[in-house]
XYZ file of C-alpha atoms in Angstrom:
745
model
C -0.114 -0.068 0.038
C 1.220 3.049 -0.742
C 0.601 6.659 0.788
C -1.330 9.469 -1.070
C -0.906 12.904 -0.001
C -3.300 14.575 -2.818
C -3.334 18.444 -1.120
C -1.812 20.114 2.051
C -2.740 23.227 3.236
C -1.365 26.966 2.685
C 1.419 26.938 5.378
C 0.149 23.380 6.833
C 2.540 21.347 9.045
C 3.634 17.513 9.394
C 1.363 17.053 12.320
C -1.388 20.033 11.636
C -1.839 17.852 8.118
C -1.951 14.472 11.297
C -4.693 16.591 13.015
C -6.282 17.597 10.194
C -6.719 14.006 8.551
C -7.343 12.118 11.732
C -9.022 14.862 14.131
C -5.855 13.635 16.878
C -2.602 12.127 16.699
C -2.754 8.803 14.218
C 0.746 8.201 15.171
C 0.377 6.032 11.698
C -0.612 8.264 9.688
C 2.426 10.426 10.669
C 4.651 7.647 10.688
C 3.446 7.210 6.490
C 4.086 11.098 6.287
C 7.078 10.871 7.019
C 7.723 7.724 4.796
C 6.405 9.441 1.626
C 8.832 12.022 1.940
C 11.492 9.444 1.004
C 13.430 9.648 -1.921
C 11.002 6.204 -3.163
C 12.609 2.538 -2.173
C 10.783 -0.851 -2.537
C 11.965 -1.356 0.851
C 9.629 1.627 2.573
C 7.096 0.085 0.169
C 6.946 -2.543 1.554
C 5.762 -1.603 4.800
C 3.310 0.727 3.120
C 4.992 3.922 3.793
C 6.301 5.604 0.189
C 4.861 7.878 -1.480
C 2.154 6.871 -4.010
C 4.030 9.682 -6.093
C 5.486 12.609 -6.687
C 2.863 14.629 -6.284
C 2.550 13.233 -2.735
C 6.143 12.477 -2.239
C 6.723 16.487 -3.414
C 3.867 17.467 -0.415
C 5.314 15.738 2.207
C 8.204 17.095 1.608
C 6.558 19.830 2.044
C 4.125 19.413 5.263
C 8.157 18.251 6.391
C 10.309 22.136 5.528
C 7.721 23.671 7.101
C 7.558 21.387 11.274
C 9.661 23.255 13.933
C 12.396 20.417 15.260
C 11.359 20.750 18.202
C 7.426 18.992 16.710
C 9.163 16.680 15.112
C 11.720 16.342 18.408
C 8.159 15.436 20.688
C 6.940 13.453 18.282
C 9.080 10.061 17.923
C 7.796 7.792 15.222
C 8.441 5.341 17.212
C 10.112 4.851 21.124
C 12.341 1.563 22.473
C 15.394 1.394 25.658
C 17.451 2.581 21.953
C 16.263 5.852 21.264
C 16.342 6.875 25.129
C 20.220 5.476 25.066
C 21.299 7.649 21.598
C 20.340 10.880 23.818
C 22.618 10.125 25.377
C 25.075 11.924 23.616
C 22.312 14.233 22.817
C 23.764 18.189 23.216
C 20.708 19.882 24.529
C 22.192 22.779 24.876
C 22.934 23.008 21.481
C 19.669 21.660 20.727
C 18.157 25.036 21.868
C 20.281 27.037 19.485
C 18.474 25.471 16.643
C 14.668 24.011 17.762
C 13.071 26.440 17.156
C 14.247 26.355 13.623
C 11.650 24.531 11.061
C 13.389 21.864 8.446
C 13.679 24.248 5.852
C 15.506 26.079 7.585
C 17.614 23.818 8.811
C 18.842 22.510 5.327
C 19.816 26.158 3.923
C 21.723 26.561 7.172
C 23.510 22.772 6.016
C 24.778 24.683 2.663
C 25.013 28.078 3.510
C 26.243 28.588 6.215
C 29.990 28.819 7.519
C 31.573 25.756 8.437
C 32.698 26.501 11.547
C 29.151 27.233 12.324
C 27.828 24.265 10.883
C 30.012 22.322 12.985
C 28.929 24.160 16.049
C 25.358 22.789 16.287
C 26.038 19.387 15.541
C 25.702 18.262 18.650
C 22.711 19.203 19.436
C 20.801 17.536 16.123
C 18.660 14.017 17.351
C 19.182 10.985 15.183
C 15.413 12.164 13.812
C 15.254 15.427 12.723
C 19.235 14.872 10.503
C 16.912 11.906 9.568
C 13.977 14.117 8.298
C 15.799 17.013 7.126
C 17.874 14.706 4.493
C 14.556 13.884 3.597
C 14.176 17.437 2.018
C 17.562 17.047 -0.294
C 18.542 16.152 -4.145
C 21.124 14.230 -4.742
C 23.161 17.851 -5.096
C 22.846 18.907 -1.999
C 23.354 16.325 -0.180
C 26.511 16.197 -2.337
C 27.676 19.922 -1.101
C 26.239 19.318 2.824
C 28.482 16.350 2.262
C 31.098 18.156 0.792
C 31.561 20.179 3.545
C 31.704 18.208 6.856
C 34.576 16.182 7.856
C 35.652 14.494 11.043
C 38.845 13.059 10.680
C 39.779 10.312 13.221
C 42.203 10.608 15.703
C 45.433 11.526 14.721
C 44.956 11.214 11.186
C 43.785 12.051 7.981
C 41.186 9.602 7.184
C 38.184 11.382 6.882
C 39.782 14.838 6.487
C 38.927 16.967 3.193
C 40.582 16.100 0.476
C 41.203 12.527 1.412
C 40.041 8.707 -0.201
C 41.269 5.809 2.015
C 40.150 2.234 1.851
C 39.667 -0.118 3.633
C 41.265 -3.395 2.980
C 38.787 -6.212 2.106
C 41.136 -9.588 2.067
C 37.836 -11.697 2.231
C 38.995 -15.922 1.218
C 36.419 -18.255 0.698
C 38.207 -20.942 3.221
C 39.494 -18.744 5.695
C 42.771 -18.979 5.039
C 45.326 -17.177 6.330
C 47.490 -17.229 3.444
C 44.705 -16.514 1.142
C 44.018 -12.846 2.534
C 47.738 -11.618 3.836
C 48.498 -12.172 0.544
C 44.736 -10.030 -0.304
C 46.683 -7.528 2.021
C 50.300 -7.394 -0.364
C 48.445 -6.694 -3.044
C 46.223 -4.000 -2.453
C 49.630 -1.804 -0.960
C 51.158 -2.765 -3.990
C 48.390 -0.208 -5.384
C 48.464 1.833 -2.561
C 45.658 1.283 -1.289
C 44.512 0.177 2.136
C 45.223 2.772 5.392
C 41.960 2.812 6.970
C 42.060 -0.727 8.122
C 42.199 -4.570 7.370
C 39.150 -6.017 7.389
C 38.023 -9.754 6.690
C 34.432 -11.361 6.955
C 35.163 -14.434 8.053
C 33.591 -18.017 6.543
C 33.529 -18.914 10.268
C 32.998 -17.565 12.778
C 34.678 -19.977 15.112
C 36.855 -18.682 17.472
C 39.925 -20.250 16.618
C 39.082 -19.993 13.223
C 39.699 -16.159 14.010
C 42.215 -16.099 15.762
C 44.362 -17.569 13.094
C 43.104 -14.776 10.457
C 43.374 -12.104 13.920
C 47.174 -13.011 13.870
C 47.730 -13.379 10.301
C 47.376 -9.667 10.442
C 48.024 -8.706 12.932
C 51.562 -10.434 11.908
C 51.898 -7.572 8.403
C 51.257 -4.902 10.436
C 53.696 -5.946 13.165
C 55.925 -6.788 10.601
C 55.818 -4.268 8.682
C 56.334 -2.092 11.855
C 52.553 -0.600 11.102
C 50.904 -1.956 14.362
C 50.414 2.732 15.812
C 49.003 3.480 12.261
C 46.259 1.102 11.383
C 44.415 -1.476 12.407
C 42.693 -5.139 11.319
C 39.386 -6.301 12.350
C 38.043 -9.469 11.694
C 34.464 -8.819 11.121
C 33.086 -11.611 13.606
C 31.023 -10.884 16.653
C 31.733 -9.156 18.943
C 31.270 -11.432 21.137
C 33.845 -14.087 19.621
C 37.054 -10.559 19.221
C 36.269 -10.214 22.896
C 37.141 -14.046 23.820
C 40.005 -14.136 20.909
C 41.141 -11.038 22.874
C 41.241 -13.065 25.534
C 42.843 -15.793 24.380
C 45.342 -13.823 23.052
C 45.579 -10.556 24.153
C 47.220 -7.664 22.067
C 46.434 -10.000 18.573
C 43.239 -7.960 17.605
C 43.339 -4.696 16.363
C 39.472 -2.455 16.111
C 36.406 -3.951 16.590
C 33.495 -4.993 15.143
C 29.885 -5.232 15.441
C 26.778 -4.401 13.203
C 23.386 -2.470 14.119
C 20.473 -2.255 14.198
C 18.208 0.845 13.516
C 16.024 -0.305 17.353
C 16.064 -3.450 19.658
C 14.376 -6.046 18.377
C 16.302 -5.575 15.094
C 19.319 -5.803 17.295
C 18.681 -9.327 19.422
C 18.847 -10.654 15.595
C 22.716 -10.022 15.646
C 22.641 -10.789 18.765
C 22.946 -7.356 20.264
C 21.754 -5.900 23.183
C 22.073 -2.137 24.905
C 24.316 -3.640 27.610
C 26.723 -6.149 25.761
C 27.180 -3.242 24.187
C 27.347 -0.670 26.810
C 30.154 -2.933 28.309
C 32.259 -4.167 25.303
C 33.082 -0.150 24.969
C 33.548 0.276 27.953
C 36.131 -1.939 27.605
C 37.908 -0.228 24.589
C 40.439 1.811 26.372
C 43.537 1.952 23.824
C 43.957 3.638 20.413
C 41.599 1.313 18.665
C 38.013 1.791 19.731
C 34.772 0.614 17.728
C 34.064 -0.319 13.802
C 30.149 -0.490 13.155
C 28.591 -1.764 10.101
C 24.649 -0.267 8.874
C 22.552 -0.310 5.573
C 19.354 0.946 4.981
C 17.092 -2.114 4.836
C 17.806 -4.427 7.296
C 15.640 -3.494 10.578
C 12.519 -4.162 7.929
C 13.793 -7.438 6.231
C 14.210 -9.170 9.723
C 10.932 -7.440 10.664
C 11.643 -5.043 13.540
C 10.583 -2.324 11.664
C 8.088 -0.545 12.843
C 6.060 1.387 10.786
C 8.853 3.283 10.447
C 10.806 4.206 7.150
C 14.824 4.025 6.540
C 16.646 6.121 6.885
C 15.216 6.907 10.077
C 16.305 3.694 11.602
C 19.714 4.334 8.887
C 19.836 6.955 11.191
C 18.991 5.711 14.453
C 21.825 3.317 14.368
C 24.272 6.312 13.549
C 22.528 7.601 17.204
C 23.610 4.394 18.499
C 27.208 4.610 17.172
C 27.741 8.499 18.180
C 26.517 7.112 21.276
C 29.236 4.744 21.816
C 31.983 6.611 20.931
C 30.652 8.628 23.748
C 31.086 5.532 26.374
C 34.908 4.979 24.980
C 35.835 8.281 25.172
C 34.388 8.959 28.283
C 36.266 4.778 28.757
C 39.708 6.466 27.333
C 39.708 9.322 29.510
C 38.690 6.865 32.726
C 42.065 4.975 31.739
C 43.939 7.974 31.634
C 44.680 8.447 27.893
C 43.445 10.633 25.818
C 39.550 11.492 24.861
C 40.023 10.252 21.273
C 37.682 7.167 20.217
C 39.009 5.983 16.740
C 35.552 4.514 15.658
C 33.934 4.897 12.306
C 31.140 3.664 10.247
C 31.227 1.159 7.371
C 27.788 2.200 4.981
C 26.796 -1.596 3.508
C 24.151 -0.128 0.989
C 23.048 -2.800 -1.356
C 23.969 -5.353 0.468
C 21.152 -6.792 0.986
C 19.215 -6.983 -2.142
C 16.328 -6.232 -4.612
C 13.873 -6.002 -1.236
C 15.458 -2.783 -0.124
C 16.413 -1.110 -4.279
C 17.092 -2.102 -7.249
C 18.852 0.561 -9.343
C 22.219 2.876 -9.234
C 19.934 5.526 -9.078
C 19.017 4.561 -5.807
C 21.791 3.463 -4.648
C 23.755 6.101 -5.375
C 20.642 8.109 -2.964
C 21.202 5.803 -0.550
C 25.186 5.945 0.031
C 24.706 10.194 -0.562
C 21.827 9.886 2.647
C 23.853 8.026 4.511
C 26.136 10.190 3.786
C 25.112 12.620 5.103
C 23.238 11.677 8.039
C 26.854 10.003 9.614
C 28.492 13.500 8.855
C 25.776 14.502 10.517
C 25.827 13.044 13.105
C 30.053 13.711 13.845
C 30.502 10.505 12.589
C 33.800 9.297 10.358
C 31.912 7.294 7.656
C 32.508 5.258 5.452
C 30.919 3.035 1.730
C 30.769 -0.425 0.627
C 29.254 0.799 -2.537
C 27.927 -2.482 -3.215
C 26.296 -4.631 -5.363
C 24.130 -8.416 -5.651
C 23.795 -9.502 -8.634
C 20.653 -9.507 -8.608
C 20.108 -6.231 -8.130
C 19.672 -4.359 -12.025
C 22.824 -2.470 -10.997
C 26.045 -3.957 -13.651
C 29.800 -4.028 -12.903
C 30.196 -0.708 -14.827
C 26.942 0.834 -13.077
C 29.290 0.361 -10.464
C 31.866 3.184 -11.639
C 29.423 5.830 -12.439
C 27.996 5.208 -8.345
C 31.497 6.358 -7.173
C 32.522 8.980 -8.822
C 29.135 10.351 -7.836
C 29.566 9.603 -4.418
C 33.982 10.588 -3.847
C 32.001 14.069 -4.332
C 30.333 13.884 -1.151
C 33.407 13.019 0.532
C 33.093 9.493 2.537
C 36.288 9.244 4.408
C 36.221 5.799 2.648
C 35.370 2.734 0.433
C 35.429 -1.105 0.149
C 38.929 -2.215 -2.048
C 38.834 -5.595 -3.383
C 42.254 -7.034 -6.007
C 38.913 -7.213 -7.796
C 34.941 -5.695 -7.923
C 33.741 -9.321 -7.224
C 34.346 -10.033 -3.330
C 34.948 -13.636 -3.960
C 33.568 -14.645 -0.483
C 30.255 -12.628 -0.807
C 29.472 -13.608 -3.953
C 28.569 -9.196 -4.039
C 30.212 -5.819 -5.795
C 31.882 -3.564 -4.475
C 35.144 -1.138 -5.348
C 38.727 -2.557 -6.990
C 42.128 -1.355 -5.973
C 41.786 0.207 -9.108
C 38.855 2.393 -8.341
C 40.584 3.320 -5.581
C 43.369 4.812 -8.082
C 40.888 6.207 -10.396
C 39.749 7.692 -8.186
C 42.877 9.041 -6.264
C 43.460 10.636 -9.510
C 40.355 12.447 -11.582
C 39.375 13.855 -7.852
C 42.673 14.385 -6.912
C 42.173 12.998 -3.410
C 44.830 11.248 -1.125
C 45.480 8.336 1.152
C 46.714 9.112 4.763
C 49.865 10.801 4.952
C 51.653 7.692 7.157
C 51.204 5.051 4.531
C 51.469 6.962 2.184
C 55.123 7.329 3.633
C 55.180 3.247 3.635
C 53.824 2.939 -0.186
C 57.381 5.379 -0.937
C 59.842 3.539 1.329
C 57.732 0.276 -0.632
C 58.640 1.613 -3.625
C 55.180 1.514 -5.601
C 55.314 4.613 -5.902
C 57.646 7.704 -6.229
C 58.697 11.267 -4.510
C 56.811 12.893 -7.032
C 53.330 10.811 -6.453
C 53.532 8.631 -9.397
C 53.832 5.185 -9.668
C 57.027 3.831 -10.228
C 57.654 -0.024 -12.400
C 57.190 -1.995 -9.123
C 52.841 -0.269 -9.242
C 50.558 -3.561 -9.048
C 53.771 -6.383 -8.077
C 52.035 -8.323 -5.121
C 56.059 -9.537 -5.353
C 57.524 -7.147 -4.885
C 56.171 -5.900 -1.509
C 55.856 -9.288 -1.112
C 60.184 -9.724 -0.927
C 59.857 -6.422 1.377
C 57.787 -8.634 4.088
C 60.396 -10.705 3.606
C 62.958 -8.727 4.309
C 61.756 -7.392 7.310
C 61.717 -10.506 8.913
C 65.294 -10.803 8.538
C 64.399 -13.386 4.803
C 68.588 -12.196 3.709
C 67.811 -15.034 0.534
C 68.252 -13.332 -3.020
C 65.120 -11.734 -4.305
C 65.571 -13.821 -6.970
C 64.351 -16.231 -4.897
C 62.317 -14.747 -2.801
C 60.021 -13.438 -6.135
C 59.631 -16.998 -7.328
C 58.555 -17.945 -3.974
C 56.545 -15.429 -4.416
C 54.725 -16.690 -7.587
C 54.102 -20.201 -6.650
C 52.330 -19.038 -3.361
C 49.488 -16.492 -5.233
C 49.383 -19.103 -8.378
C 48.352 -21.571 -5.402
C 45.901 -18.324 -3.967
C 44.259 -18.018 -7.175
C 43.920 -21.867 -7.283
C 42.225 -21.414 -4.843
C 39.474 -18.814 -5.838
C 40.793 -15.399 -5.227
C 42.621 -13.443 -7.593
C 44.935 -10.759 -7.401
C 46.157 -8.555 -9.556
C 48.661 -8.484 -10.877
C 49.734 -5.044 -13.321
C 47.431 -2.929 -15.142
C 45.980 -2.156 -18.329
C 46.080 0.923 -20.382
C 46.848 2.570 -17.390
C 47.216 1.845 -13.589
C 43.260 2.079 -13.319
C 42.602 -0.231 -15.672
C 42.069 -3.909 -13.949
C 45.276 -5.940 -16.874
C 42.642 -7.207 -19.641
C 42.331 -11.255 -18.895
C 41.726 -10.495 -14.750
C 38.797 -8.398 -16.387
C 37.566 -10.174 -18.481
C 38.084 -13.532 -15.826
C 35.211 -11.410 -13.793
C 32.926 -10.140 -16.040
C 32.364 -14.061 -17.103
C 31.910 -14.252 -13.367
C 29.722 -11.483 -13.546
C 28.152 -13.617 -16.707
C 28.325 -17.278 -14.808
C 25.548 -15.347 -11.559
C 23.143 -14.246 -13.490
C 22.926 -17.676 -14.730
C 22.985 -19.275 -11.671
C 20.182 -17.088 -9.600
C 17.730 -17.280 -12.741
C 18.738 -21.287 -12.249
C 15.873 -23.634 -10.889
C 16.375 -26.494 -8.616
C 15.163 -29.796 -11.385
C 13.494 -32.423 -10.121
C 15.732 -35.012 -11.540
C 18.357 -33.352 -8.571
C 15.811 -33.500 -5.858
C 14.834 -37.601 -6.499
C 18.842 -37.856 -6.269
C 19.264 -37.080 -3.210
C 17.590 -40.335 -0.297
C 14.040 -39.678 1.343
C 13.783 -36.557 -0.004
C 10.254 -35.268 0.317
C 8.947 -31.524 -1.263
C 7.291 -28.454 0.139
C 7.198 -24.825 -1.057
C 6.936 -21.716 0.609
C 4.775 -18.816 -0.255
C 6.624 -17.753 -3.779
C 4.549 -17.924 -6.195
C 7.598 -18.096 -8.833
C 11.062 -17.932 -8.827
C 10.850 -13.915 -9.844
C 9.153 -13.554 -6.856
C 11.137 -14.819 -4.881
C 13.893 -12.748 -5.424
C 12.569 -9.827 -5.856
C 10.440 -10.562 -2.213
C 12.179 -12.271 0.127
C 9.263 -12.296 2.717
C 7.308 -14.601 0.272
C 10.822 -17.349 1.330
C 9.713 -16.845 4.566
C 7.257 -19.628 5.389
C 5.389 -22.665 3.859
C 2.535 -22.590 1.766
C -1.170 -23.906 4.329
C -0.283 -27.888 2.108
C 3.259 -27.749 3.198
C 3.124 -27.056 6.300
C 0.780 -29.178 6.624
C 2.685 -31.786 5.144
C 5.003 -31.282 7.895
C 2.117 -31.767 10.710
C 1.949 -34.889 9.690
C 5.429 -35.894 9.661
C 5.686 -35.060 13.039
C 2.779 -37.394 13.686
C 4.927 -40.354 11.897
C 8.331 -39.226 13.884
C 6.504 -39.758 17.255
C 9.057 -37.648 19.625
C 11.579 -40.445 18.052
C 14.234 -37.906 16.439
C 15.655 -34.604 17.155
C 17.593 -33.704 14.463
C 16.542 -32.835 10.940
C 18.349 -31.821 7.145
C 16.531 -29.590 5.346
C 17.793 -27.999 1.874
C 16.629 -24.852 0.044
C 17.470 -24.330 -3.183
C 18.952 -20.254 -2.509
C 19.672 -17.996 -5.638
C 21.964 -20.578 -6.730
C 20.172 -23.593 -7.208
C 23.409 -25.001 -8.668
C 25.094 -24.939 -5.536
C 23.214 -28.261 -5.070
C 23.347 -30.038 -8.211
C 26.896 -29.720 -9.041
C 28.760 -32.617 -8.520
C 30.720 -33.227 -4.844
C 28.814 -31.066 -3.543
C 26.033 -31.477 -2.069
C 25.663 -35.719 -2.421
C 29.196 -35.989 0.082
C 28.027 -33.245 2.455
C 24.698 -34.996 3.200
C 26.057 -38.347 3.314
C 29.246 -37.423 5.866
C 26.839 -34.623 7.990
C 24.123 -37.841 8.787
C 27.327 -40.524 9.800
C 29.190 -37.141 11.867
C 25.631 -36.242 13.693
C 24.418 -39.922 14.426
C 28.203 -40.881 16.214
C 28.242 -37.156 17.884
C 24.136 -38.681 19.643
C 22.000 -37.127 17.669
C 19.007 -38.749 15.979
C 18.431 -37.978 12.430
C 15.020 -37.918 10.682
C 15.183 -40.300 7.580
C 14.092 -37.971 5.033
C 15.293 -34.915 4.172
C 12.710 -31.508 3.585
C 13.748 -30.359 0.313
C 11.858 -26.275 0.239
C 11.661 -24.618 -3.690
C 11.844 -21.037 -2.691
C 12.985 -21.450 0.820
C 14.489 -18.571 2.717
C 16.128 -18.714 6.289
C 13.485 -18.829 8.237
C 11.429 -21.179 6.011
C 13.713 -23.096 8.370
C 12.430 -21.850 11.528
C 9.132 -22.674 10.789
C 10.020 -26.396 9.951
C 11.996 -26.241 13.077
C 8.849 -24.892 15.138
C 5.538 -27.258 13.660
C 7.901 -30.190 13.961
C 9.894 -29.614 17.971
C 8.367 -27.173 19.674
C 6.627 -28.698 22.883
C 6.071 -26.302 25.682
C 8.350 -27.610 28.727
C 10.441 -29.953 26.780
C 14.263 -29.337 27.820
C 15.861 -31.543 25.060
C 17.747 -30.017 22.304
C 16.196 -30.001 18.961
C 18.793 -29.422 15.403
C 17.846 -27.827 11.775
C 20.686 -27.912 9.824
C 19.160 -25.573 6.823
C 21.808 -26.210 4.099
C 21.109 -22.684 1.087
C 22.296 -22.438 -2.213
C 24.233 -18.685 -1.871
C 24.962 -15.755 -3.908
C 26.146 -16.796 -7.730
C 28.776 -14.496 -8.580
C 32.600 -16.053 -7.194
C 32.508 -18.878 -9.668
C 32.645 -21.677 -6.417
C 29.092 -22.169 -6.690
C 28.720 -22.654 -2.830
C 26.303 -23.911 -0.414
C 25.634 -23.059 3.595
C 24.018 -24.611 5.934
C 22.917 -22.562 8.754
C 22.505 -24.876 12.193
C 19.759 -24.036 14.795
C 18.962 -26.039 18.226
C 17.742 -24.892 20.520
C 15.448 -26.277 23.403
C 11.644 -27.976 21.710
C 10.674 -24.825 24.470
C 12.110 -22.034 22.853
C 10.883 -24.411 19.221
C 7.841 -23.967 20.668
C 7.401 -19.888 21.273
C 6.080 -17.939 17.660
C 9.422 -16.330 16.963
C 11.468 -16.643 20.101
C 13.983 -19.073 16.977
C 15.444 -16.483 15.098
C 18.951 -15.077 13.342
C 20.381 -14.527 16.755
C 20.328 -18.990 17.231
C 21.934 -19.598 14.520
C 25.494 -20.572 12.936
C 26.979 -20.209 10.039
C 28.789 -22.361 7.700
C 29.315 -20.406 4.631
C 31.110 -21.374 1.350
C 30.782 -24.749 0.884
C 31.826 -26.776 -2.331
C 35.039 -28.990 -3.626
C 36.829 -25.702 -4.860
C 36.297 -23.763 -1.023
C 35.070 -25.120 2.460
C 34.721 -29.046 1.108
C 31.707 -30.147 1.016
C 33.660 -33.678 3.854
C 35.014 -30.892 5.766
C 32.117 -28.767 6.726
C 29.841 -31.599 7.875
C 32.463 -32.818 10.046
C 32.655 -29.275 11.401
C 28.822 -29.070 11.300
C 28.120 -31.776 14.243
C 31.356 -30.756 16.437
C 29.152 -26.948 16.972
C 25.697 -29.151 17.310
C 27.956 -31.609 19.957
C 29.022 -28.079 21.659
C 24.902 -27.216 22.181
C 24.526 -30.878 24.500
C 26.684 -29.473 26.764
C 26.011 -25.594 26.537
C 22.442 -23.427 27.099
C 23.299 -19.709 26.408
C 22.227 -18.488 22.066
C 24.587 -19.960 19.169
C 26.519 -17.028 18.476
C 25.253 -16.383 15.010
C 26.329 -15.780 11.716
C 23.770 -14.443 9.387
C 23.318 -10.918 8.006
């Protein structure tokens, strides 16, 4: 349902309009008018707050522009404890200077006032006001505001005017430390990577995360950079804390994804108390690193009837309040209060249910840049796209150029635009080189001096003959470790190691095309081939023959009408249709409590991952034997869900296992085809094993109780190895009553 605002009265503001139509204050209508002022995105449409047409959008913005800031602040679209907590970093004295302004006045002030005056009021702007003023700006105005406000990280030029940093994202489909370290050396060969070395792990197992943390830490220590930039393994913050306790000093900045309300944060296994405690522990140089993105709250079912912009702004309010807590912790430890806290806006990672086009991607990023900066935050961008959005590899370059004008602190950086583990499109090393050249942007001075010492950049800031040569950086790495072997021998060793990395499905960018910012032609063809292959996988269907080859397979269906409905409207794939629900209930009666483990398979976004030879069959065979060896009683049927998503599995678990008062653990293993695009045709296994009493409670089982093993294929995490690891994790649940830490995005 869309929001129609056919007309507004002269001088009428939002509050007047709502009262005129409702005869009083109507909270739902108020939420709809606020949402109707947004630029169109599918995520707002899905929850019924998008404008029906341009006239309605224009009228909603007119109402907002006339509304006093104090009236907006007095009418939050929803309240929870997170909303209250965020206000502790809000400067009420500065607020008094602007409280009687209208949003239209605030917009004009942000666009035209001297920058020092703008900075002077920022701490007094509440998150909802920030979201609403952004709604009034067109893209050009957002670029203008973004280009006037900067918050560099302490003691650096990260986030300063004229600088564009890079988070090196050295992801590996197998968490192989050499894959990760070689991508760091690769980035540095292009003079890219000055903000953080941040790896997304396949496994959130503490030992695995610790191994990656140690590998990244070793690279920094070897080059003497541990005080220049931090590293981070983007596991759940609890896991990072465990690693630090186990190996003190080996973790850098700590990461956590944030939601815009308490319920959304619970999906990430995050509470206010937990985050406050972690912030209080960050007394050293490196603080906290947050990731956000429009749409996560709504797609996880926690939108509270409120549009995506307001939720996103409240995430920045949460980050601002936690940044204040880190500063207090540093001061309490006798250090200068200089919190190294920044936010990465991951726009486009969720998919077409949030927005679909390159223009929407730019709009979303521009909104988030400005909202982050108005909160006083250092904000970077993951200008990314999943393959089921209508954004091409070439579109991404256009998007990056639009956004560079708004002054983001940093962007992602990978050897190519295709992430080998996450299977999505983002920013390559070469993109950074191009943007720096086009807009005259710099990287942090300390790292630039390091790149000059490496010899990849000369004294005149131009590429040398070693530019784009990771083997050259490897020689420096070995020399820093005291290796005195001849350079030729070290380079030969580098070539062998680089070949091993590539064989594991991780590309390395060596050299370049006609200009330093163009990809080497053979690698360019490879990346485009993966993109084309991903599009094929996206529209594939799980065949009847493949299902018939699974022993004791039983078909189920979700409410998705077809493949297109499943891809574009994910909620349709989160629940079973009536006939399938009845089939599962009948199966429960047949089982009569004899089994406490169930395997479920869903086609996911690349059904080929389940049909490729050597993928599903060895996984299922080994899984059953391993689970039974550790005491699980596995149901003989394998339930195959057509057009199924993760939450469809939770419904199966509730129907099969739910029993009030029953304390025995019951395990659901849900196998789903991953996003296409990496070339691995990989699937994931989602592991959920609460007790039967918890399964019985509607909504009690969600992503916060689920663990993920990703990247399973014959070319990444081998199916047999994944089955063994899965059984080991589930065996632990028999001796622990704590929820399993989430790995679900």
